[in-house]
Coordinates of N, CA, C and O and ligand atoms in Angstrom, one line a residue:
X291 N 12.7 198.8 -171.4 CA 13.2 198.3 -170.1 C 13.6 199.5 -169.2 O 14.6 200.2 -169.5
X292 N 13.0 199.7 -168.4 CA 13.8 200.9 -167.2 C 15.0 200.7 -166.5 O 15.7 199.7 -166.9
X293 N 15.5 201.1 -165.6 CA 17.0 201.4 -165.3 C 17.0 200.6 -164.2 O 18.2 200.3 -163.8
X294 N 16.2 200.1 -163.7 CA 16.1 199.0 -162.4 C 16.4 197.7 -162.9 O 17.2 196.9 -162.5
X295 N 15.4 197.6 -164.0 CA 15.2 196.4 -164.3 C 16.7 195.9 -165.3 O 17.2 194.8 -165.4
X296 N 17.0 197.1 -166.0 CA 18.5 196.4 -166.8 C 19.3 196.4 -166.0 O 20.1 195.5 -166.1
X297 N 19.4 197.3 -164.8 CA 20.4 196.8 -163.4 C 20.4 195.8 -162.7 O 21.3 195.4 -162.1
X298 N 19.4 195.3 -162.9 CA 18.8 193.2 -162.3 C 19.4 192.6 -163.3 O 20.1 191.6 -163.1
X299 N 19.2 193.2 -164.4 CA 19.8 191.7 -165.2 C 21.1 191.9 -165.1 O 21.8 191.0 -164.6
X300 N 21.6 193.0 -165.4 CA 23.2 192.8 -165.1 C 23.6 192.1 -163.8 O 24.3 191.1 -163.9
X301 N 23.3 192.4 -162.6 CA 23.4 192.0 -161.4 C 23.5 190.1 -161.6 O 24.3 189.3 -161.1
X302 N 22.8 190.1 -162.4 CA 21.8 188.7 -162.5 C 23.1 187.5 -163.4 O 23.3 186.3 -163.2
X303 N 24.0 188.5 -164.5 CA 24.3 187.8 -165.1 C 25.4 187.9 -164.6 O 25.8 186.8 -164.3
X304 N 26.0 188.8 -164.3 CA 27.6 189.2 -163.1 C 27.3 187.5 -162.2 O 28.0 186.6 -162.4
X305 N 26.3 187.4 -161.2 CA 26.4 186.3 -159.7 C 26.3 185.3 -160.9 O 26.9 184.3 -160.4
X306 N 26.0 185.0 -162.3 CA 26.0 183.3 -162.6 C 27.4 182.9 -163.3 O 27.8 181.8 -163.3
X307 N 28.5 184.7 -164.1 CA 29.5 184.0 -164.4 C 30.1 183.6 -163.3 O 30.7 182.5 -163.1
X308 N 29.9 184.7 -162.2 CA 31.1 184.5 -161.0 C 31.0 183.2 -160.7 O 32.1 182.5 -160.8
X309 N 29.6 182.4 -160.3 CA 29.2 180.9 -160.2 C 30.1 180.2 -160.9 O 30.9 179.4 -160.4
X310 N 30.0 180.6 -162.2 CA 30.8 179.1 -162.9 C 32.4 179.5 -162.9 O 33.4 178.8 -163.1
X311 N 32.3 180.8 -162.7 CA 34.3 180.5 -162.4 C 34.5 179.9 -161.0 O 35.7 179.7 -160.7
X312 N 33.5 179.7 -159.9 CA 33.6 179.0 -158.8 C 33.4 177.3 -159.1 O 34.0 176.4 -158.6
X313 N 32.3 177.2 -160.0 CA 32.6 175.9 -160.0 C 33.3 175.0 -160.9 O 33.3 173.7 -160.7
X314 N 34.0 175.5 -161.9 CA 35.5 175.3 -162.5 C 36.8 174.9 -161.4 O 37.7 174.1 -161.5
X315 N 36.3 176.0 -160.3 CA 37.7 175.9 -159.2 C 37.4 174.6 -158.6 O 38.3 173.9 -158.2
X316 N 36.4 174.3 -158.6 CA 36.3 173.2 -157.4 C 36.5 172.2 -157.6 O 36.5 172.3 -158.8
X317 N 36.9 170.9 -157.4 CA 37.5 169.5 -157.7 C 36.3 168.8 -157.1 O 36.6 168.3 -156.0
X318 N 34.9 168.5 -157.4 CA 34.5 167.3 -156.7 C 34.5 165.8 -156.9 O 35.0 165.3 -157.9
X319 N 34.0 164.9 -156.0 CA 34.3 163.8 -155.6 C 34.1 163.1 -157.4 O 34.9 162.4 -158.1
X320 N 32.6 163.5 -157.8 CA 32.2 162.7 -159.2 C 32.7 163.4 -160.3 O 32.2 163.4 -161.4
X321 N 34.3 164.5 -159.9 CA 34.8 165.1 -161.3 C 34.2 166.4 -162.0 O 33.2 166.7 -161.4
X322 N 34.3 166.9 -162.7 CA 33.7 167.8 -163.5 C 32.3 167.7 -164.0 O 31.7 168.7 -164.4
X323 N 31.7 166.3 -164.0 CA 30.5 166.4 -164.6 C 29.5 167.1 -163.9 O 29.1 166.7 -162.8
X324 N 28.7 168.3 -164.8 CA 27.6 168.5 -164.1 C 26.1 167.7 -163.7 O 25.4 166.7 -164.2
X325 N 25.9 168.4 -162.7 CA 24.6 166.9 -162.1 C 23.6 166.8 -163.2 O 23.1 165.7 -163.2
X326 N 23.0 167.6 -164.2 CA 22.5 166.8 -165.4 C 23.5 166.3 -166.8 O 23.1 166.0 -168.0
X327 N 24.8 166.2 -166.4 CA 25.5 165.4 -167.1 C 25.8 163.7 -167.0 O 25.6 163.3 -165.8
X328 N 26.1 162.8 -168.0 CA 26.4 162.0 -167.4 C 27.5 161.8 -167.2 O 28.3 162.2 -168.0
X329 N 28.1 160.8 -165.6 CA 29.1 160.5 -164.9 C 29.4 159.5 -165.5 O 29.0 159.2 -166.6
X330 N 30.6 158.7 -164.7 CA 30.9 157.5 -164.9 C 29.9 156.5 -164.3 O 29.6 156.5 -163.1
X331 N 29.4 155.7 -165.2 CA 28.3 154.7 -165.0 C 28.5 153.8 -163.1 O 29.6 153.3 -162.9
X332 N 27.8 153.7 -162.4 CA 28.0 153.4 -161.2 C 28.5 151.8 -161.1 O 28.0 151.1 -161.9
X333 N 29.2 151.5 -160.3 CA 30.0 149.9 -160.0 C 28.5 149.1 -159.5 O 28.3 149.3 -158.3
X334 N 27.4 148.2 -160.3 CA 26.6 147.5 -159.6 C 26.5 146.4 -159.2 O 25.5 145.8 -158.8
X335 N 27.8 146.2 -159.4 CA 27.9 144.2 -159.2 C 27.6 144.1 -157.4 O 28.4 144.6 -156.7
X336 N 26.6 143.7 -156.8 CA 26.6 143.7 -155.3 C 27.6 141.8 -155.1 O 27.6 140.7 -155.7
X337 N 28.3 142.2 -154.0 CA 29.6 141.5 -153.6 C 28.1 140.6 -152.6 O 27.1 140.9 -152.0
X338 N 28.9 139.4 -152.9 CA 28.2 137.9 -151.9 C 29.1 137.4 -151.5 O 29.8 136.7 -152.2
X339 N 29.1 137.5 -150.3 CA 30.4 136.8 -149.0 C 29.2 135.9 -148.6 O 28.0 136.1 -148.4
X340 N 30.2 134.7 -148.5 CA 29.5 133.4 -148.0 C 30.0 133.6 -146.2 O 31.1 133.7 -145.9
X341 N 28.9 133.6 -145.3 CA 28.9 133.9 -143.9 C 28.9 135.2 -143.6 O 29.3 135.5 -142.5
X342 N 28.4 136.3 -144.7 CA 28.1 137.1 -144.1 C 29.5 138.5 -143.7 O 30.7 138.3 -143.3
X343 N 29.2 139.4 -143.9 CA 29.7 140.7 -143.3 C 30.4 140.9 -141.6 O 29.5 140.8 -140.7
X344 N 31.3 141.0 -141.2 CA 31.5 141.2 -140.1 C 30.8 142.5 -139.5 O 30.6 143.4 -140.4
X345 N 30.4 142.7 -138.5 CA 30.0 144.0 -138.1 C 30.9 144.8 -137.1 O 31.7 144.4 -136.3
X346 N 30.4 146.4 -137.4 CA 31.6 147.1 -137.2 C 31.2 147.7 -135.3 O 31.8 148.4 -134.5
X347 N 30.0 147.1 -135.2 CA 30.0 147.4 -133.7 C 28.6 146.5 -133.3 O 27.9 146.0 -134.2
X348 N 28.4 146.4 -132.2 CA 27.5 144.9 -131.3 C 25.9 145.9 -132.1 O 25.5 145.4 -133.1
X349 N 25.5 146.6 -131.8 CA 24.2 146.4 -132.5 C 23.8 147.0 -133.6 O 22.7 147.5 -133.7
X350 N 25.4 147.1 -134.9 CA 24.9 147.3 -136.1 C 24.0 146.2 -137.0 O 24.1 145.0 -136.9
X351 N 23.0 146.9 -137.8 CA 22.2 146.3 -138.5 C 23.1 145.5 -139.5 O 23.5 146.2 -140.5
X352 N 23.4 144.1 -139.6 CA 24.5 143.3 -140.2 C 24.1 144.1 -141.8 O 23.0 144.7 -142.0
X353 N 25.2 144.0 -142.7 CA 25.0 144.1 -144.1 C 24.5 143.4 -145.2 O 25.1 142.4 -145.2
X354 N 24.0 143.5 -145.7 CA 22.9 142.0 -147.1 C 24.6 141.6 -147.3 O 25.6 142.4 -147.4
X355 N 24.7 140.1 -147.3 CA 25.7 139.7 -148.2 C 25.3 139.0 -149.5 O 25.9 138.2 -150.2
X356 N 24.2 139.4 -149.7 CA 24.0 138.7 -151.5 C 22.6 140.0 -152.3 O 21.8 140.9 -152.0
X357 N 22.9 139.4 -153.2 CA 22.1 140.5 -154.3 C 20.6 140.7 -153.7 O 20.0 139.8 -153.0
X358 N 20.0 142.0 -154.0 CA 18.7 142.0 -153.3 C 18.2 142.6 -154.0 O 17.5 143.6 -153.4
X359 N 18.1 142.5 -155.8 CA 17.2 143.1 -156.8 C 16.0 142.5 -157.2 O 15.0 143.1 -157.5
X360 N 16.0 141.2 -157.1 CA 15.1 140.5 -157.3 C 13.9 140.5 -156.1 O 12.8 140.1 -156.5
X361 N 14.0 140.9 -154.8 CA 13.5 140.8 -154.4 C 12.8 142.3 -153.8 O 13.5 143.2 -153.1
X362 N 11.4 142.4 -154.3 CA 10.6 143.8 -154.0 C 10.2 144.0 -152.4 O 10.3 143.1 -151.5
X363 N 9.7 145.2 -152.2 CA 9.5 144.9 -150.7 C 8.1 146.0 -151.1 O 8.4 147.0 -151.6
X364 N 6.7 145.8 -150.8 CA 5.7 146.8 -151.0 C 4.6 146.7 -149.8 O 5.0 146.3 -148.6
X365 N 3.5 147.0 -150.1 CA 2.1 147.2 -149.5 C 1.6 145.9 -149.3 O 0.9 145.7 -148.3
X366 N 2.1 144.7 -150.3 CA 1.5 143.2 -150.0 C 2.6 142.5 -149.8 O 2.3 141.5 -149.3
X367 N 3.9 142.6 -150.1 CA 4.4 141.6 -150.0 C 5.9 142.3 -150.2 O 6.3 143.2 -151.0
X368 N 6.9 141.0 -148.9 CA 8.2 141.2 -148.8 C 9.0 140.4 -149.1 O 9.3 139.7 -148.2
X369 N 9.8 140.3 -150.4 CA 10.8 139.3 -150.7 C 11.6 138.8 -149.7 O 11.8 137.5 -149.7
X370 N 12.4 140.0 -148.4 CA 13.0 138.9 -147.8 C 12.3 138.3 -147.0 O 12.8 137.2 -146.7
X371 N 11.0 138.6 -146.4 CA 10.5 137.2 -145.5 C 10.1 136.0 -146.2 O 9.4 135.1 -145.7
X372 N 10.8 136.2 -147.7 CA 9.9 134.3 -148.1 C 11.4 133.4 -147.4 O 11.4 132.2 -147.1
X373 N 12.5 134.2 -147.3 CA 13.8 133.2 -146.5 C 14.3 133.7 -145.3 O 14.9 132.9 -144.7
X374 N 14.2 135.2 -144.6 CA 13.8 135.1 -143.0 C 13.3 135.2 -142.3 O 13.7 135.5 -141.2
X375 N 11.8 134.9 -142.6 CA 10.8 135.1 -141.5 C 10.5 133.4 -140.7 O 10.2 132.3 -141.2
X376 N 10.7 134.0 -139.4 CA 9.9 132.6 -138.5 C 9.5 131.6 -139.2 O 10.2 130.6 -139.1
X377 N 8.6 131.5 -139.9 CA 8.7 130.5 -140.6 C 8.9 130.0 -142.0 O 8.2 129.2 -142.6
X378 N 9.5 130.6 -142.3 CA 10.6 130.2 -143.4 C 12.4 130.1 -143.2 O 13.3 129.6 -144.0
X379 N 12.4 130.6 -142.1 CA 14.1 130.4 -142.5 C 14.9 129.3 -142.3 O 16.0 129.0 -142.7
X380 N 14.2 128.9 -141.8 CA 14.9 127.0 -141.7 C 15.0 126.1 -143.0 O 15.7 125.2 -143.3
X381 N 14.1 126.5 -143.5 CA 14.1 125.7 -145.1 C 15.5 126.8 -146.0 O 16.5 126.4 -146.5
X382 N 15.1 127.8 -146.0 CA 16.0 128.4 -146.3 C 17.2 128.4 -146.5 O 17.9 128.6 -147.4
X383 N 17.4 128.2 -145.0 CA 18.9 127.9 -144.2 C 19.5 129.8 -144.4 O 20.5 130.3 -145.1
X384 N 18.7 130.4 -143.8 CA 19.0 131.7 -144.2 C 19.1 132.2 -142.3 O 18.5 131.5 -141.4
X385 N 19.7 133.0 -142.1 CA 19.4 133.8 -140.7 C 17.8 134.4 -140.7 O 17.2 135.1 -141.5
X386 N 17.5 133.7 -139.3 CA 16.2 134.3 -139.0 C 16.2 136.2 -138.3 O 17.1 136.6 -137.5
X387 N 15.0 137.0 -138.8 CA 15.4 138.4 -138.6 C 15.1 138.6 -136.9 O 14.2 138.2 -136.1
X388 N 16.2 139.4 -136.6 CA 17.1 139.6 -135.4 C 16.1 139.7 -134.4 O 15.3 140.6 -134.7
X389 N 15.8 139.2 -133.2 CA 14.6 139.1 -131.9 C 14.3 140.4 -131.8 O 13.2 140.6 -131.4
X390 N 14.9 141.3 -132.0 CA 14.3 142.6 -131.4 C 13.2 143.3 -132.8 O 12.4 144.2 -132.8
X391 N 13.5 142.5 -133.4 CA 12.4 142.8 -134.7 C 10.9 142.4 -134.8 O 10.1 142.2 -135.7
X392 N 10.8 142.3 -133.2 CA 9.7 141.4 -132.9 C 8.8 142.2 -131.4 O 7.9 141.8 -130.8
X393 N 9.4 143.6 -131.4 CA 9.3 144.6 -130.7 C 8.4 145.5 -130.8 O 7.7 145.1 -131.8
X394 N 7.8 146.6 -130.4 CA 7.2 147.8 -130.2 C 8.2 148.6 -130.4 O 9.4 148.2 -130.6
X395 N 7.8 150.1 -130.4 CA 8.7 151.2 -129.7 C 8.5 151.0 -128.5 O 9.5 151.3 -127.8
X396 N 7.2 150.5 -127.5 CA 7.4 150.5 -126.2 C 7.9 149.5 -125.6 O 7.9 149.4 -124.4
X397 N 8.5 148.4 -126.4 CA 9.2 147.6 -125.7 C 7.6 146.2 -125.5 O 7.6 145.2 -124.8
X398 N 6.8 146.5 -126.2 CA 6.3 145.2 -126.0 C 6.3 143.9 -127.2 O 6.1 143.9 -128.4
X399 N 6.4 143.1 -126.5 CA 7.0 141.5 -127.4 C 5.1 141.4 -128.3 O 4.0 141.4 -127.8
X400 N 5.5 141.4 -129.7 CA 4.5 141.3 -130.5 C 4.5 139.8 -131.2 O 5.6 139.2 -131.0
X401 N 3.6 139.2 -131.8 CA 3.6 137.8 -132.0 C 3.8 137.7 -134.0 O 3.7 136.7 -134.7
X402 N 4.1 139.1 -134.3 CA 4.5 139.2 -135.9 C 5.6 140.4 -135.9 O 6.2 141.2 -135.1
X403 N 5.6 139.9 -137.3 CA 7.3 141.5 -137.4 C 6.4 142.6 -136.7 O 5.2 142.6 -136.4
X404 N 7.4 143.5 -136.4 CA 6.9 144.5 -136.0 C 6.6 145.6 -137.2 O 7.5 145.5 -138.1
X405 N 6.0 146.4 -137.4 CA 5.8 147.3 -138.7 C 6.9 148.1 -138.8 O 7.3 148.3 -139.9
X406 N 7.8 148.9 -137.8 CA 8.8 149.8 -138.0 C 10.1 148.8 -138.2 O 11.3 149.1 -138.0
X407 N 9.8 147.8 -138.7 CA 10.9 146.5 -139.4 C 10.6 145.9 -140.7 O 11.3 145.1 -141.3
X408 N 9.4 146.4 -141.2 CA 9.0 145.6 -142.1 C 9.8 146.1 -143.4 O 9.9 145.3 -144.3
X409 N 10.3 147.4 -143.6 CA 11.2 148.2 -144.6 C 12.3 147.7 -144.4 O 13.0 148.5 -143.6
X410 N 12.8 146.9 -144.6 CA 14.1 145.9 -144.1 C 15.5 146.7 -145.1 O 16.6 146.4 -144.6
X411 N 15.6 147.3 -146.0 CA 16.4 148.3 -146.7 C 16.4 149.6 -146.2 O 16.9 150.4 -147.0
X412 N 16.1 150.0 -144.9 CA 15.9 151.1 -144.5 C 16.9 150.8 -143.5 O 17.4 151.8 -142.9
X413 N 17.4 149.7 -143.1 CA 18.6 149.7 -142.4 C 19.7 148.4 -142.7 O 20.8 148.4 -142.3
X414 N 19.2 147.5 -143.4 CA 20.3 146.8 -144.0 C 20.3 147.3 -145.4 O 19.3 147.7 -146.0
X415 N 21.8 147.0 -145.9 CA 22.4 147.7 -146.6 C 22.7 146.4 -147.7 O 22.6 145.3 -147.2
X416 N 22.9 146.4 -148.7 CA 24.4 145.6 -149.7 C 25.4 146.2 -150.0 O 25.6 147.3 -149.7
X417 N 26.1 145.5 -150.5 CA 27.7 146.2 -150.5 C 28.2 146.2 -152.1 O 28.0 145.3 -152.9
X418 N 28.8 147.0 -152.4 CA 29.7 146.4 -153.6 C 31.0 146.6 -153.7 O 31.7 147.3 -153.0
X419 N 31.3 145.9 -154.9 CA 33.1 146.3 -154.8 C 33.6 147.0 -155.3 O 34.7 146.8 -155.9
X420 N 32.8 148.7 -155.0 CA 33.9 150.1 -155.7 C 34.8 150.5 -155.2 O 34.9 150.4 -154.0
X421 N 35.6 150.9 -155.7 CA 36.9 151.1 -154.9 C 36.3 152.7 -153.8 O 35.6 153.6 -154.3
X422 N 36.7 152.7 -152.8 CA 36.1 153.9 -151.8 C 36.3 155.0 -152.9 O 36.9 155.0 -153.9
X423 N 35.6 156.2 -152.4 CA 35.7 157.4 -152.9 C 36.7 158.0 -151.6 O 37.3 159.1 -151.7
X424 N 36.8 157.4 -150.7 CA 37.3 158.7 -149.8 C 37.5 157.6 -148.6 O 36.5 157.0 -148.2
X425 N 39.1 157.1 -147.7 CA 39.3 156.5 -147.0 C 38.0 156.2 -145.8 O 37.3 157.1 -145.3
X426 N 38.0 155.1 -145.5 CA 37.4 154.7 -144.0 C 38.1 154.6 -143.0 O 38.7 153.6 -142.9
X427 N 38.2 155.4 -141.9 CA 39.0 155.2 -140.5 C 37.9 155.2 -139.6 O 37.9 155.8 -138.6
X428 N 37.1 154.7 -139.9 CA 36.0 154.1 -138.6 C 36.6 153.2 -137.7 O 36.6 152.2 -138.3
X429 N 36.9 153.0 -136.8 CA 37.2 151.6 -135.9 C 36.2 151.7 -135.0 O 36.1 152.6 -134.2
X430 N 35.0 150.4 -135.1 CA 34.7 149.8 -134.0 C 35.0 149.3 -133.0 O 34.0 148.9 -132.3
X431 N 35.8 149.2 -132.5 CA 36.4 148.2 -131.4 C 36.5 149.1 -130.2 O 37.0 148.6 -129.1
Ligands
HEC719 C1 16.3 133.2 -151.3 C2 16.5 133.5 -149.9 C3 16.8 134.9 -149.4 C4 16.1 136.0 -149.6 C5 14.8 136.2 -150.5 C6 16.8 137.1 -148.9 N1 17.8 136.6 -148.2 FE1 19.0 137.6 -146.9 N2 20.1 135.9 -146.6 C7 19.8 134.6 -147.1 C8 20.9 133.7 -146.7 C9 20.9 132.2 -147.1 C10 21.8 134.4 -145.9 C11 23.0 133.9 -145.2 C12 24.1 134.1 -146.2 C13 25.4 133.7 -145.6 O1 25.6 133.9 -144.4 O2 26.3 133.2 -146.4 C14 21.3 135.8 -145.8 C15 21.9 136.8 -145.1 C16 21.3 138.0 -144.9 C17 21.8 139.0 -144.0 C18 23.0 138.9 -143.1 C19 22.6 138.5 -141.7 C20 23.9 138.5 -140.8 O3 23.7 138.1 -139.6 O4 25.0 138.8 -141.2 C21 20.9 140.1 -144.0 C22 21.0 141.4 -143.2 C23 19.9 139.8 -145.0 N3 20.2 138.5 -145.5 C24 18.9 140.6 -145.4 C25 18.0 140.4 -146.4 C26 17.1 141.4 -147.0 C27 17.0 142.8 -146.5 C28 16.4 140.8 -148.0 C29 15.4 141.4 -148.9 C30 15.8 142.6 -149.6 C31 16.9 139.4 -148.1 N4 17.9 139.2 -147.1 C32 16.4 138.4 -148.9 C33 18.8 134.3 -147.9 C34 17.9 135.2 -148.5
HEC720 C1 14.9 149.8 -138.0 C2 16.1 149.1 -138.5 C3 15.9 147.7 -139.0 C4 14.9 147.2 -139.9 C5 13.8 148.0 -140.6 C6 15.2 145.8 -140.1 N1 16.3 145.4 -139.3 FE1 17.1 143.6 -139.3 N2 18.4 144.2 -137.8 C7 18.5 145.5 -137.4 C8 19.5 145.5 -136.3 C9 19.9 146.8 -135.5 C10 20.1 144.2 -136.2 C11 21.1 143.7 -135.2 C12 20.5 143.6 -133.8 C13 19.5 142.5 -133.8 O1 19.8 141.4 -134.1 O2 18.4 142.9 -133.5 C14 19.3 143.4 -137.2 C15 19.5 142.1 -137.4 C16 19.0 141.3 -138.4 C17 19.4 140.0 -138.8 C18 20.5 139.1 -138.1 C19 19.8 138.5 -136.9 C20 20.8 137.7 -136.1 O3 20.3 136.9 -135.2 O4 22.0 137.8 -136.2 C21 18.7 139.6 -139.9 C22 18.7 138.3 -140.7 C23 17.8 140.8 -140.2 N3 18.0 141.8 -139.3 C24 16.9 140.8 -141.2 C25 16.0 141.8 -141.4 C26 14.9 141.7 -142.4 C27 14.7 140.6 -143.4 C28 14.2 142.9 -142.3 C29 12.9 143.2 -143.0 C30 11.7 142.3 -142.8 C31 14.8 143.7 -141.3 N4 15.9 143.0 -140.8 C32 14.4 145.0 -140.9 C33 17.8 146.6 -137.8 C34 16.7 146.5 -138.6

């Protein structure tokens, strides 16, 4: 080994203790475990409010209020349009998906979902009952 190269490794092992006496200091949110450790197992019970989520401003995308595992969304086929699409949501008795879902980007009225809606988990959400990690002071109003 020449004198460069044993100077790298010292260098090399000096920046990884210093690392872990920095990350000892730190307190994060999921605790001491390292990210290929395991955590505390995650809260998955998803919460079902009957009528729905209030929304936190006029054109948030409302929140799922019931479980949405069962239902896949792919290349052929969308679990939630078997209970809100045009024609299914009346049997359903489910909310039909929101008029502007029926749009372009240029604003033209299309006679099917529109495709930049068809990933319906890409802006509605579920919820569950963990307790926060870190207060909410959002106010809508
Ligand atoms: C078996 C029927 C069914 C399926 C499938 C279904 N939903 Fe629902 N969904 C409902 C019903 C019924 C409600 C109304 C619940 C209520 O208000 O109590 C609802 C409510 C919602 C709402 C709230 C709307 C609002 O105005 O608050 C959203 C958003 C939603 N669903 C999205 C989805 C998404 C996304 C999927 C697929 C991952 C899905 N749903 C699959 C029946 C269904
Ligand atoms: C790009 C974001 C986006 C995607 C993707 C999307 N939505 Fe929405 N959705 C919204 C927003 C924003 C609103 C509220 C404004 C509105 O009604 O258009 C909404 C409203 C709704 C509502 C309530 C309608 C009402 O009249 O109160 C339902 C139900 C719904 N969406 C279901 C769906 C389903 C099912 C899909 C997938 C097929 C989907 N959405 C895909 C953004 C989205």
């Amino acid at each position: 080994m020449n004198t460069s190269m044993a100077a790298m490794r010292l260098g090399l092992a000096a920046a990884c203790l210093a690392s872990a006496i920095c990350a000892a200091d730190e307190a994060s949110l999921r605790g001491n475990a390292l990210m290929d450790g395991s955590g505390p197992t995650p809260h998955k019970a998803t919460l079902a409010v009957p009528g729905g989520f209030g929304r936190g401003w006029e054109k948030q995308p409302p929140m799922i209020p019931h479980p949405i595992d069962k239902y896949s969304i792919d290349l052929r086929q969308n679990g939630c349009l078997k209970c809100h699409s045009p024609a299914t949501f009346e049997v359903a008795k489910a909310p039909k998906v929101g008029d502007s879902h029926f749009f372009d980007r240029d604003g033209v009225k299309l006679d099917h979902l529109a495709p930049r809606r068809y990933f319906c988990t890409q802006c509605h959400a579920p919820q569950t009952g963990a307790i926060p990690l870190v207060d909410n002071v959002f106010d809508g109003d």
